Amino acid sequence: MYVLRVVGVQASSRSDAGLSPRRLRAAELIGALSLATDLGVGEPLEHGLRTTVIGVRLAESLGLGESDRRAVYYVALLRYAGCTAESHLDAALFGDEIAVRAAMAPALFGSRAELLLAVARTMHAGEPARWRAVAVARALVQLRSSFRKGAAGHCEVTQAHALRLGLGTEIQAALGDVFERWDGNGWPAGRRGEQVPLPVRLMQVAEDADLQHGLGGLERAVSVVRRRAGAAFDPEVADAFCRAAPELLDGLYGAAVWERAMAVEPGEPAMLEDELVDEGLRVLGDFADLTIPYTLGHSAAVAELAAAAGKHAGLDLGECVALRRAGLVHNVGRVAVTASIWNKPGPLSPDEQERVRLYPYYTERVLQRPELLRSLGEIASRQQERLDGSGYPRGAAAGDLSPSHRILAAANAYQAMVEPRPHRPAHARSRAAQLLRDEVRAGRLDATAVAAVLEAAGQEAGALSPPRPAGLTDREAEVLALLASGLMTKQIGQRLGISPKTVDQHIQNLYAKIGVSTRAAATLYATRHGLAVLEPAGR
């Protein structure tokens, strides 16, 4: 097991404590993972952080010692870190598994009837009524077995993450019981009463209290926790919450939730040092990659390829380290999109495409704090941007993309091509290299970045067109050159073998990219950038 180096509070508050690339506070990395789990289970962002604060405050109100409070803290942050382990199976059974998880959450600690009703109302929503009725009936038959198997897999994966993060055996053991209940009606082992670890009993009350508060305020939170006392909840813990609810929930429904969650960590903050920083980032990458079988190991492979490409491209050591680390976490926002979309064998609908286009934004959102993670998120969130502005989520163009952005984009594209996907088999490496070169010629990927990635991957760079200014494609550059030479739209079409309408579309696109609105200005631009034809045609 990894052993975390523990440093005093005073040392951890130094201005450079969270910024050094060699060290990172464990609670900050696990806090980022908690934000990702919120996305994966369809809960409001920072639900996990609020659960953590409520749980520690509740432990303090019961007079628990530092060790117990520390266990509550990390169990609350990590309780759903295994949620992606069963995502593709849940999606096959339920449809949008994230929507079903969100519907289940307020009923999770209620009666079995409440839970079944929540699932039945949500699963396969939007499907034809008759088909949906059959699918729901079949799923409900499997539900008990599915919940038990899913809970077992979820908990085991969460425990494995905790081991890799250097957390103690008490915390690891408790994470195996997060779905158990006081009345013995939980999963997977059916533990009851004090067989359920105390940190789990506190975490469960804190989790449900936050959810119910979001649905109906303080009064609802107290009412629901009181009603579930003696069933799902330890009655002593539930009573302690109800007696002190206003104080336990105070200040958690505005700004600064992250700061509050970091401040309540019991004892001295633990630090991840050197290789443990990378190990923690790998946990985030594995969490994302588990969503569907097709992406297993993808993040680590992209990380190594990007770092090697950075070296070939002449980046300094610090930039290569940042590239590798950004590669490890670049896909974490994918957990916000249902596995039913990622696993779809056919074309995506326009709505599905829009949902996919948002995942790099979610990656950046998860990695907002501390500064070390924010700097990685800034690189990772540009992975799908393209030089011509056709990428997502921002539609950033060449001038907004650094060498690191360009290399990660090329490394991610290449690695995805050589891996199978639901809609296609894996491409041969030579074919993937050719497709990357095509992206350069189309003005979407950077020639230098692609050459570095292909060299790192053991592929010949081949003939790569020099990068065009303003993200112009090869075809747009041809049209611009002929336009500058004096040819009319119809003549350009005849020369290139395309319709006048297509020529006009190319002209409008290139005008927008180079920031002009007239032929004269376009001609000047072509001249200044070496794109003009020297001998005008048609004379």
Coordinates of C-alpha atoms in Angstrom, one line a residue:
M1 CA 0.0 0.0 0.0
Y2 CA 1.2 3.5 -0.7
V3 CA 2.0 5.6 2.3
L4 CA 1.2 9.2 2.1
R5 CA 3.6 11.7 3.5
V6 CA 1.8 13.8 6.1
V7 CA 2.8 17.4 6.6
G8 CA 1.6 20.0 9.1
V9 CA -1.2 22.4 8.4
Q10 CA 1.3 25.3 8.5
A11 CA 3.4 23.8 5.7
S12 CA 0.4 23.0 3.6
S13 CA -0.8 26.6 3.7
R14 CA 2.3 28.0 2.1
S15 CA 1.7 29.8 -1.2
D16 CA 3.5 27.2 -3.3
A17 CA 2.1 24.1 -1.5
G18 CA -0.5 23.2 -4.1
L19 CA 1.4 24.6 -7.1
S20 CA 4.6 22.5 -7.2
P21 CA 4.4 19.8 -9.8
R22 CA 5.9 17.3 -7.3
R23 CA 3.3 17.4 -4.6
L24 CA -0.5 17.7 -4.3
R25 CA -2.8 17.6 -1.3
A26 CA -4.6 14.2 -1.3
A27 CA -7.9 15.8 -0.3
E28 CA -7.8 18.2 -3.3
L29 CA -7.3 15.4 -5.8
I30 CA -10.0 13.3 -4.2
G31 CA -12.2 16.3 -4.0
A32 CA -11.9 16.6 -7.8
L33 CA -12.8 13.0 -8.1
S34 CA -15.8 13.7 -6.0
L35 CA -16.9 16.3 -8.5
A36 CA -16.5 13.8 -11.2
T37 CA -18.7 11.3 -9.3
D38 CA -21.4 13.9 -9.0
L39 CA -21.5 14.0 -12.8
G40 CA -21.4 10.2 -13.1
V41 CA -24.5 9.8 -10.8
G42 CA -26.4 12.8 -12.1
E43 CA -26.3 14.8 -8.9
P44 CA -25.7 18.6 -8.6
L45 CA -22.0 19.5 -8.7
E46 CA -20.6 19.7 -5.2
H47 CA -23.2 17.3 -3.7
G48 CA -20.3 15.1 -2.6
L49 CA -18.4 18.0 -1.1
R50 CA -21.5 19.0 0.9
T51 CA -22.1 15.4 2.0
T52 CA -18.5 15.4 3.3
V53 CA -18.9 18.6 5.3
I54 CA -22.2 17.5 6.8
G55 CA -20.7 14.1 7.7
V56 CA -17.7 15.5 9.5
R57 CA -19.9 18.1 11.4
L58 CA -22.2 15.3 12.4
A59 CA -19.2 13.2 13.6
E60 CA -18.1 16.2 15.7
S61 CA -21.5 16.6 17.2
L62 CA -21.4 13.0 18.3
G63 CA -18.0 13.5 19.9
L64 CA -16.1 11.1 17.6
G65 CA -12.3 11.1 17.6
E66 CA -10.0 12.2 14.8
S67 CA -9.6 8.7 13.3
D68 CA -13.4 8.2 13.0
R69 CA -13.9 11.7 11.6
R70 CA -11.1 11.2 9.1
A71 CA -12.8 8.0 7.9
V72 CA -16.1 9.8 7.5
Y73 CA -14.4 12.5 5.5
Y74 CA -12.8 10.2 2.9
V75 CA -15.7 7.7 2.8
A76 CA -18.0 10.6 1.9
L77 CA -15.7 12.0 -0.8
L78 CA -15.1 8.6 -2.4
R79 CA -18.4 6.7 -1.9
Y80 CA -19.3 6.8 -5.6
A81 CA -15.8 6.5 -7.1
G82 CA -16.8 3.0 -8.4
C83 CA -19.9 4.2 -10.2
T84 CA -18.4 3.9 -13.7
A85 CA -17.5 0.3 -13.2
E86 CA -21.0 -0.8 -14.2
S87 CA -22.0 2.1 -16.4
H88 CA -22.2 0.2 -19.7
L89 CA -24.2 -2.6 -18.0
D90 CA -26.6 -0.2 -16.3
A91 CA -27.0 1.6 -19.7
A92 CA -27.9 -1.6 -21.4
L93 CA -30.5 -2.3 -18.7
F94 CA -31.9 1.2 -18.0
G95 CA -31.1 3.3 -21.0
D96 CA -29.7 6.6 -19.7
E97 CA -28.0 5.2 -16.5
I98 CA -27.1 8.7 -15.3
A99 CA -30.8 9.8 -15.4
V100 CA -31.9 6.6 -13.6
R101 CA -29.2 7.1 -10.9
A102 CA -30.3 10.7 -10.3
A103 CA -34.0 9.5 -10.0
M104 CA -33.0 6.7 -7.6
A105 CA -30.9 8.8 -5.3
P106 CA -33.7 10.4 -3.2
A107 CA -35.3 7.0 -2.8
L108 CA -32.1 5.0 -2.2
F109 CA -32.6 5.0 1.6
G110 CA -36.4 4.7 1.4
S111 CA -38.5 1.6 0.9
R112 CA -38.0 -0.9 -1.8
A113 CA -41.3 0.2 -3.4
E114 CA -40.1 3.8 -3.6
L115 CA -36.8 2.7 -5.2
L116 CA -38.6 0.5 -7.8
L117 CA -41.0 3.2 -8.7
A118 CA -38.2 5.7 -9.2
V119 CA -36.4 3.3 -11.5
A120 CA -39.6 2.4 -13.4
R121 CA -40.5 6.0 -14.0
T122 CA -37.1 6.9 -15.4
M123 CA -35.6 4.0 -17.3
H124 CA -35.8 4.1 -21.1
A125 CA -37.6 7.5 -21.0
G126 CA -38.5 8.8 -24.4
E127 CA -38.8 5.3 -26.0
P128 CA -42.1 4.2 -27.6
A129 CA -44.6 3.3 -24.9
R130 CA -45.2 -0.3 -25.8
W131 CA -41.5 -1.2 -26.2
R132 CA -40.7 0.7 -23.0
A133 CA -43.4 -1.2 -21.0
V134 CA -41.8 -4.6 -22.0
A135 CA -38.3 -3.3 -21.3
V136 CA -39.3 -2.0 -17.8
A137 CA -41.1 -5.3 -17.0
R138 CA -38.0 -7.3 -17.9
A139 CA -35.6 -5.0 -16.0
L140 CA -37.7 -5.1 -12.8
V141 CA -37.4 -8.8 -12.8
Q142 CA -33.6 -8.5 -12.8
L143 CA -33.4 -5.5 -10.5
R144 CA -32.6 -7.2 -7.2
S145 CA -29.8 -9.3 -8.7
S146 CA -28.6 -6.3 -10.7
F147 CA -28.4 -4.1 -7.6
R148 CA -26.5 -6.7 -5.6
K149 CA -24.0 -7.4 -8.4
G150 CA -23.7 -3.7 -9.2
A151 CA -23.1 -2.7 -5.6
A152 CA -20.4 -5.4 -5.2
G153 CA -18.5 -4.3 -8.3
H154 CA -18.9 -0.6 -7.4
C155 CA -17.5 -1.1 -3.9
E156 CA -14.6 -3.3 -5.0
V157 CA -13.5 -0.7 -7.6
T158 CA -13.9 2.1 -5.0
Q159 CA -11.7 0.1 -2.6
A160 CA -9.1 -0.4 -5.3
H161 CA -9.0 3.4 -5.9
A162 CA -8.6 4.0 -2.2
L163 CA -5.7 1.6 -2.0
R164 CA -4.0 3.4 -4.9
L165 CA -4.6 6.8 -3.2
G166 CA -2.8 5.6 -0.1
L167 CA -5.8 5.5 2.2
G168 CA -5.8 3.2 5.3
T169 CA -7.4 -0.2 5.7
E170 CA -10.3 1.1 7.8
I171 CA -11.4 3.5 5.1
Q172 CA -11.0 0.8 2.4
A173 CA -13.1 -1.6 4.4
A174 CA -15.8 1.0 5.0
L175 CA -16.0 1.8 1.3
G176 CA -17.0 -1.8 0.8
D177 CA -20.3 -1.2 2.7
V178 CA -21.6 2.1 1.4
F179 CA -24.8 0.5 0.1
E180 CA -25.5 -1.5 3.3
R181 CA -28.4 -0.4 5.6
W182 CA -29.2 -0.4 9.3
D183 CA -32.1 -2.7 8.7
G184 CA -30.1 -5.3 6.7
N185 CA -31.9 -4.5 3.4
G186 CA -28.8 -3.1 1.7
W187 CA -26.3 -4.6 -0.7
P188 CA -24.2 -6.6 -1.4
A189 CA -23.8 -8.5 1.9
G190 CA -27.0 -7.5 3.8
R191 CA -25.2 -6.2 6.9
R192 CA -27.4 -4.8 9.6
G193 CA -27.1 -2.6 12.7
E194 CA -23.6 -2.0 14.0
Q195 CA -22.2 -4.4 11.4
V196 CA -22.4 -1.4 9.1
P197 CA -19.3 0.7 9.8
L198 CA -19.9 3.9 11.8
P199 CA -18.4 6.1 9.1
V200 CA -20.8 4.7 6.6
R201 CA -23.8 5.3 8.9
L202 CA -22.9 8.9 9.2
M203 CA -22.1 9.4 5.6
Q204 CA -25.5 7.9 4.6
V205 CA -27.5 10.4 6.8
A206 CA -25.3 13.3 5.5
E207 CA -25.8 12.2 1.8
D208 CA -29.6 11.9 2.1
A209 CA -29.9 15.1 4.1
D210 CA -28.2 17.1 1.4
L211 CA -30.3 15.5 -1.3
Q212 CA -33.6 16.1 0.5
H213 CA -32.6 19.7 1.4
G214 CA -32.1 20.3 -2.3
L215 CA -35.6 19.0 -3.0
G216 CA -37.4 20.8 -0.2
G217 CA -35.2 22.7 2.2
L218 CA -34.4 22.1 5.9
E219 CA -37.9 21.0 6.9
R220 CA -37.9 18.2 4.3
A221 CA -34.4 17.1 5.1
V222 CA -35.3 16.7 8.8
S223 CA -38.6 15.0 8.1
V224 CA -37.2 12.4 5.7
V225 CA -34.2 11.6 7.9
R226 CA -36.5 11.2 10.9
R227 CA -38.8 8.9 9.0
R228 CA -36.0 6.7 7.8
A229 CA -34.4 6.3 11.3
G230 CA -34.4 2.7 12.4
A231 CA -34.9 1.5 8.8
A232 CA -32.0 2.6 6.5
F233 CA -30.4 4.8 9.2
D234 CA -28.9 4.3 12.6
P235 CA -31.5 5.9 14.8
E236 CA -28.9 7.5 17.1
V237 CA -27.1 9.1 14.1
A238 CA -30.5 10.2 12.6
D239 CA -31.6 11.7 15.9
A240 CA -28.3 13.6 16.2
F241 CA -28.8 15.1 12.7
C242 CA -32.4 16.1 13.4
R243 CA -31.5 17.9 16.7
A244 CA -28.7 19.9 15.1
A245 CA -29.8 20.1 11.4
P246 CA -29.7 24.0 11.1
E247 CA -26.1 24.1 12.3
L248 CA -25.0 21.0 10.3
L249 CA -26.3 22.4 7.0
D250 CA -25.3 26.0 7.6
G251 CA -23.4 27.8 4.9
L252 CA -23.4 25.0 2.4
Y253 CA -25.8 26.3 -0.2
G254 CA -23.9 29.2 -1.6
A255 CA -20.3 29.8 -2.6
A256 CA -17.1 28.5 -1.1
V257 CA -18.3 24.9 -0.7
W258 CA -14.9 23.7 -1.9
E259 CA -13.1 25.7 0.6
R260 CA -15.3 24.5 3.4
A261 CA -14.7 20.9 2.4
M262 CA -11.0 21.3 2.3
A263 CA -11.0 23.1 5.7
V264 CA -12.9 20.3 7.6
E265 CA -10.4 17.5 6.8
P266 CA -9.6 16.1 10.3
G267 CA -6.0 16.0 11.3
E268 CA -3.0 17.1 9.3
P269 CA -3.5 17.2 5.5
A270 CA -1.9 14.3 3.7
M271 CA 0.2 15.1 0.6
L272 CA 0.8 13.0 -2.5
E273 CA 4.5 13.3 -3.3
D274 CA 6.3 12.7 -6.7
E275 CA 5.0 9.5 -8.3
L276 CA 2.0 9.4 -6.1
V277 CA 0.7 12.6 -7.8
D278 CA 0.8 10.6 -11.1
E279 CA -0.8 7.6 -9.4
G280 CA -3.7 9.9 -8.2
L281 CA -4.1 11.3 -11.7
R282 CA -4.2 7.8 -13.1
V283 CA -7.1 7.0 -10.7
L284 CA -9.0 9.9 -12.3
G285 CA -8.2 8.6 -15.8
D286 CA -9.2 5.0 -14.9
F287 CA -12.4 6.3 -13.4
A288 CA -13.3 7.8 -16.8
D289 CA -12.0 4.9 -18.9
L290 CA -14.1 2.3 -17.1
T291 CA -17.3 3.9 -18.5
I292 CA -17.3 1.5 -21.5
P293 CA -14.9 -1.4 -22.3
Y294 CA -13.7 0.3 -25.5
T295 CA -11.8 3.0 -23.6
L296 CA -10.0 0.9 -21.0
G297 CA -6.4 2.1 -20.8
H298 CA -7.0 4.9 -23.2
S299 CA -6.0 7.8 -20.9
A300 CA -2.7 6.3 -19.9
A301 CA -1.9 5.5 -23.5
V302 CA -2.6 9.1 -24.6
A303 CA -0.6 10.4 -21.7
E304 CA 2.5 8.5 -22.7
L305 CA 2.2 9.2 -26.4
A306 CA 1.6 12.9 -25.8
A307 CA 4.6 13.2 -23.4
A308 CA 6.9 11.4 -25.9
A309 CA 5.6 13.6 -28.7
G310 CA 6.2 16.7 -26.7
K311 CA 9.9 15.6 -26.3
H312 CA 10.2 15.1 -30.1
A313 CA 8.6 18.5 -30.7
G314 CA 11.2 20.2 -28.5
L315 CA 9.1 21.1 -25.4
D316 CA 11.0 21.4 -22.2
L317 CA 10.8 18.8 -19.4
G318 CA 8.1 20.7 -17.4
E319 CA 5.9 21.0 -20.4
C320 CA 6.2 17.3 -21.2
V321 CA 5.4 16.4 -17.6
A322 CA 2.3 18.6 -17.8
L323 CA 1.3 17.0 -21.1
R324 CA 1.6 13.5 -19.6
R325 CA -0.5 14.5 -16.6
A326 CA -3.1 16.3 -18.8
G327 CA -3.3 13.1 -20.9
L328 CA -4.1 11.1 -17.8
V329 CA -7.1 13.2 -16.9
H330 CA -8.2 14.5 -20.3
N331 CA -11.3 12.2 -20.5
V332 CA -12.7 12.6 -17.0
G333 CA -15.6 14.8 -18.2
R334 CA -16.8 11.8 -20.3
V335 CA -18.6 10.5 -17.2
A336 CA -21.2 13.3 -17.6
V337 CA -22.5 11.6 -20.8
T338 CA -24.5 8.4 -20.6
A339 CA -22.7 5.2 -21.6
S340 CA -25.6 4.5 -23.9
I341 CA -24.3 7.3 -26.1
W342 CA -20.6 6.2 -25.9
N343 CA -21.6 2.6 -26.6
K344 CA -23.9 3.4 -29.5
P345 CA -22.9 1.4 -32.6
G346 CA -24.6 3.7 -35.1
P347 CA -24.6 7.5 -35.9
L348 CA -25.4 9.8 -33.1
S349 CA -28.4 12.0 -33.2
P350 CA -28.0 15.8 -33.2
D351 CA -29.0 15.9 -29.5
E352 CA -26.5 13.1 -28.7
Q353 CA -23.8 15.0 -30.6
E354 CA -24.4 18.1 -28.6
R355 CA -24.1 16.2 -25.3
V356 CA -20.8 14.7 -26.5
R357 CA -19.5 18.2 -27.4
L358 CA -19.8 19.3 -23.8
Y359 CA -17.6 16.7 -22.2
P360 CA -14.3 18.6 -22.5
Y361 CA -16.0 21.5 -20.7
Y362 CA -16.9 19.1 -17.8
T363 CA -13.3 17.9 -17.7
E364 CA -12.2 21.5 -17.2
R365 CA -14.9 22.1 -14.6
V366 CA -13.9 19.0 -12.5
L367 CA -10.3 20.2 -12.5
Q368 CA -10.9 23.8 -11.5
R369 CA -9.0 23.5 -8.2
P370 CA -6.2 23.6 -7.0
E371 CA -3.9 25.4 -9.4
L372 CA -2.0 22.3 -10.4
L373 CA -5.2 20.6 -11.5
R374 CA -6.5 23.8 -13.1
S375 CA -3.4 24.0 -15.3
L376 CA -3.8 20.4 -16.4
G377 CA -7.5 21.0 -17.1
E378 CA -6.7 24.0 -19.3
I379 CA -4.6 21.7 -21.5
A380 CA -7.0 18.7 -21.3
S381 CA -10.1 20.7 -22.1
R382 CA -8.7 21.7 -25.6
Q383 CA -8.2 18.1 -26.7
Q384 CA -11.1 18.3 -29.2
E385 CA -10.4 21.8 -30.5
R386 CA -9.1 22.1 -34.1
L387 CA -7.0 24.8 -35.9
D388 CA -9.9 25.7 -38.3
G389 CA -12.3 26.3 -35.4
S390 CA -14.4 23.2 -36.2
G391 CA -13.7 21.6 -32.8
Y392 CA -15.5 21.7 -29.5
P393 CA -16.6 22.8 -27.0
R394 CA -15.4 26.4 -27.7
G395 CA -14.7 26.3 -31.4
A396 CA -11.2 27.7 -30.6
A397 CA -9.1 28.4 -33.6
A398 CA -5.3 28.3 -34.3
G399 CA -4.4 31.4 -32.5
D400 CA -6.0 30.1 -29.2
L401 CA -4.1 26.7 -29.3
S402 CA -0.7 26.3 -27.8
P403 CA 1.8 23.6 -28.8
S404 CA 0.7 21.5 -25.9
H405 CA -2.9 21.8 -26.9
R406 CA -2.0 20.8 -30.5
I407 CA 0.1 17.8 -29.4
L408 CA -2.6 16.5 -27.0
A409 CA -5.2 16.8 -29.7
A410 CA -3.1 14.8 -32.2
A411 CA -2.1 12.2 -29.6
N412 CA -5.7 11.7 -28.5
A413 CA -6.9 11.4 -32.1
Y414 CA -4.2 8.9 -33.1
Q415 CA -4.8 6.7 -30.0
A416 CA -8.5 6.7 -30.5
M417 CA -8.0 5.6 -34.1
V418 CA -5.9 2.5 -33.2
E419 CA -8.5 1.4 -30.6
P420 CA -11.8 -0.2 -31.4
R421 CA -15.0 1.7 -31.0
P422 CA -18.7 0.5 -31.0
H423 CA -19.2 1.9 -34.5
R424 CA -15.9 0.6 -36.1
P425 CA -13.0 -1.8 -35.6
A426 CA -9.5 -0.5 -34.6
H427 CA -7.6 1.1 -37.5
A428 CA -4.2 -0.3 -38.4
R429 CA -1.4 2.0 -37.2
S430 CA -0.4 2.9 -40.8
R431 CA -4.0 3.8 -41.6
A432 CA -4.3 5.9 -38.4
A433 CA -1.1 7.7 -39.5
Q434 CA -2.7 8.4 -42.9
L435 CA -5.9 9.7 -41.3
L436 CA -3.8 12.1 -39.1
R437 CA -2.0 13.4 -42.2
D438 CA -5.4 13.9 -43.8
E439 CA -6.4 16.0 -40.8
V440 CA -3.3 18.2 -41.4
R441 CA -4.2 18.7 -45.0
A442 CA -7.7 19.6 -44.1
G443 CA -6.3 22.3 -41.8
R444 CA -7.7 20.7 -38.6
L445 CA -4.5 19.3 -36.9
D446 CA -1.1 20.9 -36.6
A447 CA 1.6 19.5 -38.9
T448 CA 4.4 19.8 -36.3
A449 CA 2.2 18.2 -33.6
V450 CA 1.2 15.3 -35.9
A451 CA 4.8 14.7 -37.1
A452 CA 5.9 14.5 -33.4
V453 CA 3.0 12.1 -32.5
L454 CA 3.7 9.8 -35.4
E455 CA 7.4 9.8 -34.6
A456 CA 6.6 8.9 -31.0
A457 CA 4.2 6.2 -32.2
G458 CA 6.9 4.7 -34.4
Q459 CA 5.2 5.8 -37.7
E460 CA 6.7 7.8 -40.6
A461 CA 5.5 11.3 -40.7
G462 CA 5.3 11.1 -44.5
A463 CA 4.5 14.1 -46.6
L464 CA 2.8 16.7 -44.4
S465 CA 1.6 20.0 -45.9
P466 CA 3.1 23.0 -44.2
P467 CA 0.6 24.5 -41.7
R468 CA -1.7 27.0 -43.4
P469 CA -2.3 30.4 -41.9
A470 CA -5.6 31.1 -40.1
G471 CA -6.4 27.4 -40.2
L472 CA -7.1 27.4 -44.0
T473 CA -7.6 24.0 -45.5
D474 CA -5.6 22.9 -48.6
R475 CA -8.7 23.4 -50.7
E476 CA -9.4 26.9 -49.3
A477 CA -5.8 27.8 -49.9
E478 CA -6.2 26.7 -53.6
V479 CA -9.3 28.7 -53.9
L480 CA -7.7 31.8 -52.4
A481 CA -4.7 31.5 -54.8
L482 CA -6.9 31.3 -57.8
L483 CA -9.1 34.1 -56.6
A484 CA -6.0 36.2 -56.1
S485 CA -5.0 35.4 -59.7
G486 CA -8.1 37.0 -61.0
L487 CA -10.3 34.1 -61.8
M488 CA -14.1 34.3 -61.3
T489 CA -16.1 31.8 -59.3
K490 CA -17.2 29.8 -62.3
Q491 CA -13.6 29.7 -63.6
I492 CA -12.3 28.5 -60.3
G493 CA -14.9 25.8 -60.2
Q494 CA -13.9 24.6 -63.7
R495 CA -10.2 24.6 -62.8
L496 CA -10.8 22.6 -59.6
G497 CA -13.6 20.4 -60.9
I498 CA -16.2 21.6 -58.4
S499 CA -19.5 23.5 -58.7
P500 CA -19.7 27.3 -58.5
K501 CA -21.8 26.9 -55.4
T502 CA -19.1 24.9 -53.7
V503 CA -16.5 27.5 -54.7
D504 CA -18.6 30.3 -53.2
Q505 CA -18.9 28.4 -49.9
H506 CA -15.1 28.0 -49.8
I507 CA -14.7 31.7 -50.5
Q508 CA -17.1 32.6 -47.6
N509 CA -15.3 30.3 -45.3
L510 CA -11.8 31.5 -46.1
Y511 CA -13.0 35.2 -45.9
A512 CA -14.3 34.5 -42.4
K513 CA -11.0 32.8 -41.3
I514 CA -8.7 35.5 -42.7
G515 CA -10.9 38.3 -41.5
V516 CA -11.7 40.0 -44.9
S517 CA -14.8 40.7 -46.9
T518 CA -13.4 41.7 -50.4
R519 CA -11.4 40.1 -53.2
A520 CA -8.9 42.9 -53.0
A521 CA -8.2 42.3 -49.2
A522 CA -8.0 38.6 -49.8
T523 CA -5.5 39.1 -52.6
L524 CA -3.3 41.2 -50.3
Y525 CA -3.5 38.5 -47.6
A526 CA -2.6 35.8 -50.1
T527 CA 0.4 37.8 -51.3
R528 CA 1.7 38.5 -47.7
H529 CA 1.4 34.8 -46.8
G530 CA 2.9 33.3 -50.0
L531 CA -0.4 31.9 -51.2
A532 CA -0.8 33.8 -54.4
V533 CA -0.4 32.3 -57.9
L534 CA 2.5 34.0 -59.6
E535 CA 1.2 33.9 -63.2
P536 CA -2.5 34.7 -63.5
A537 CA -4.4 32.2 -65.6
G538 CA -6.9 32.9 -68.4
R539 CA -4.7 35.3 -70.5

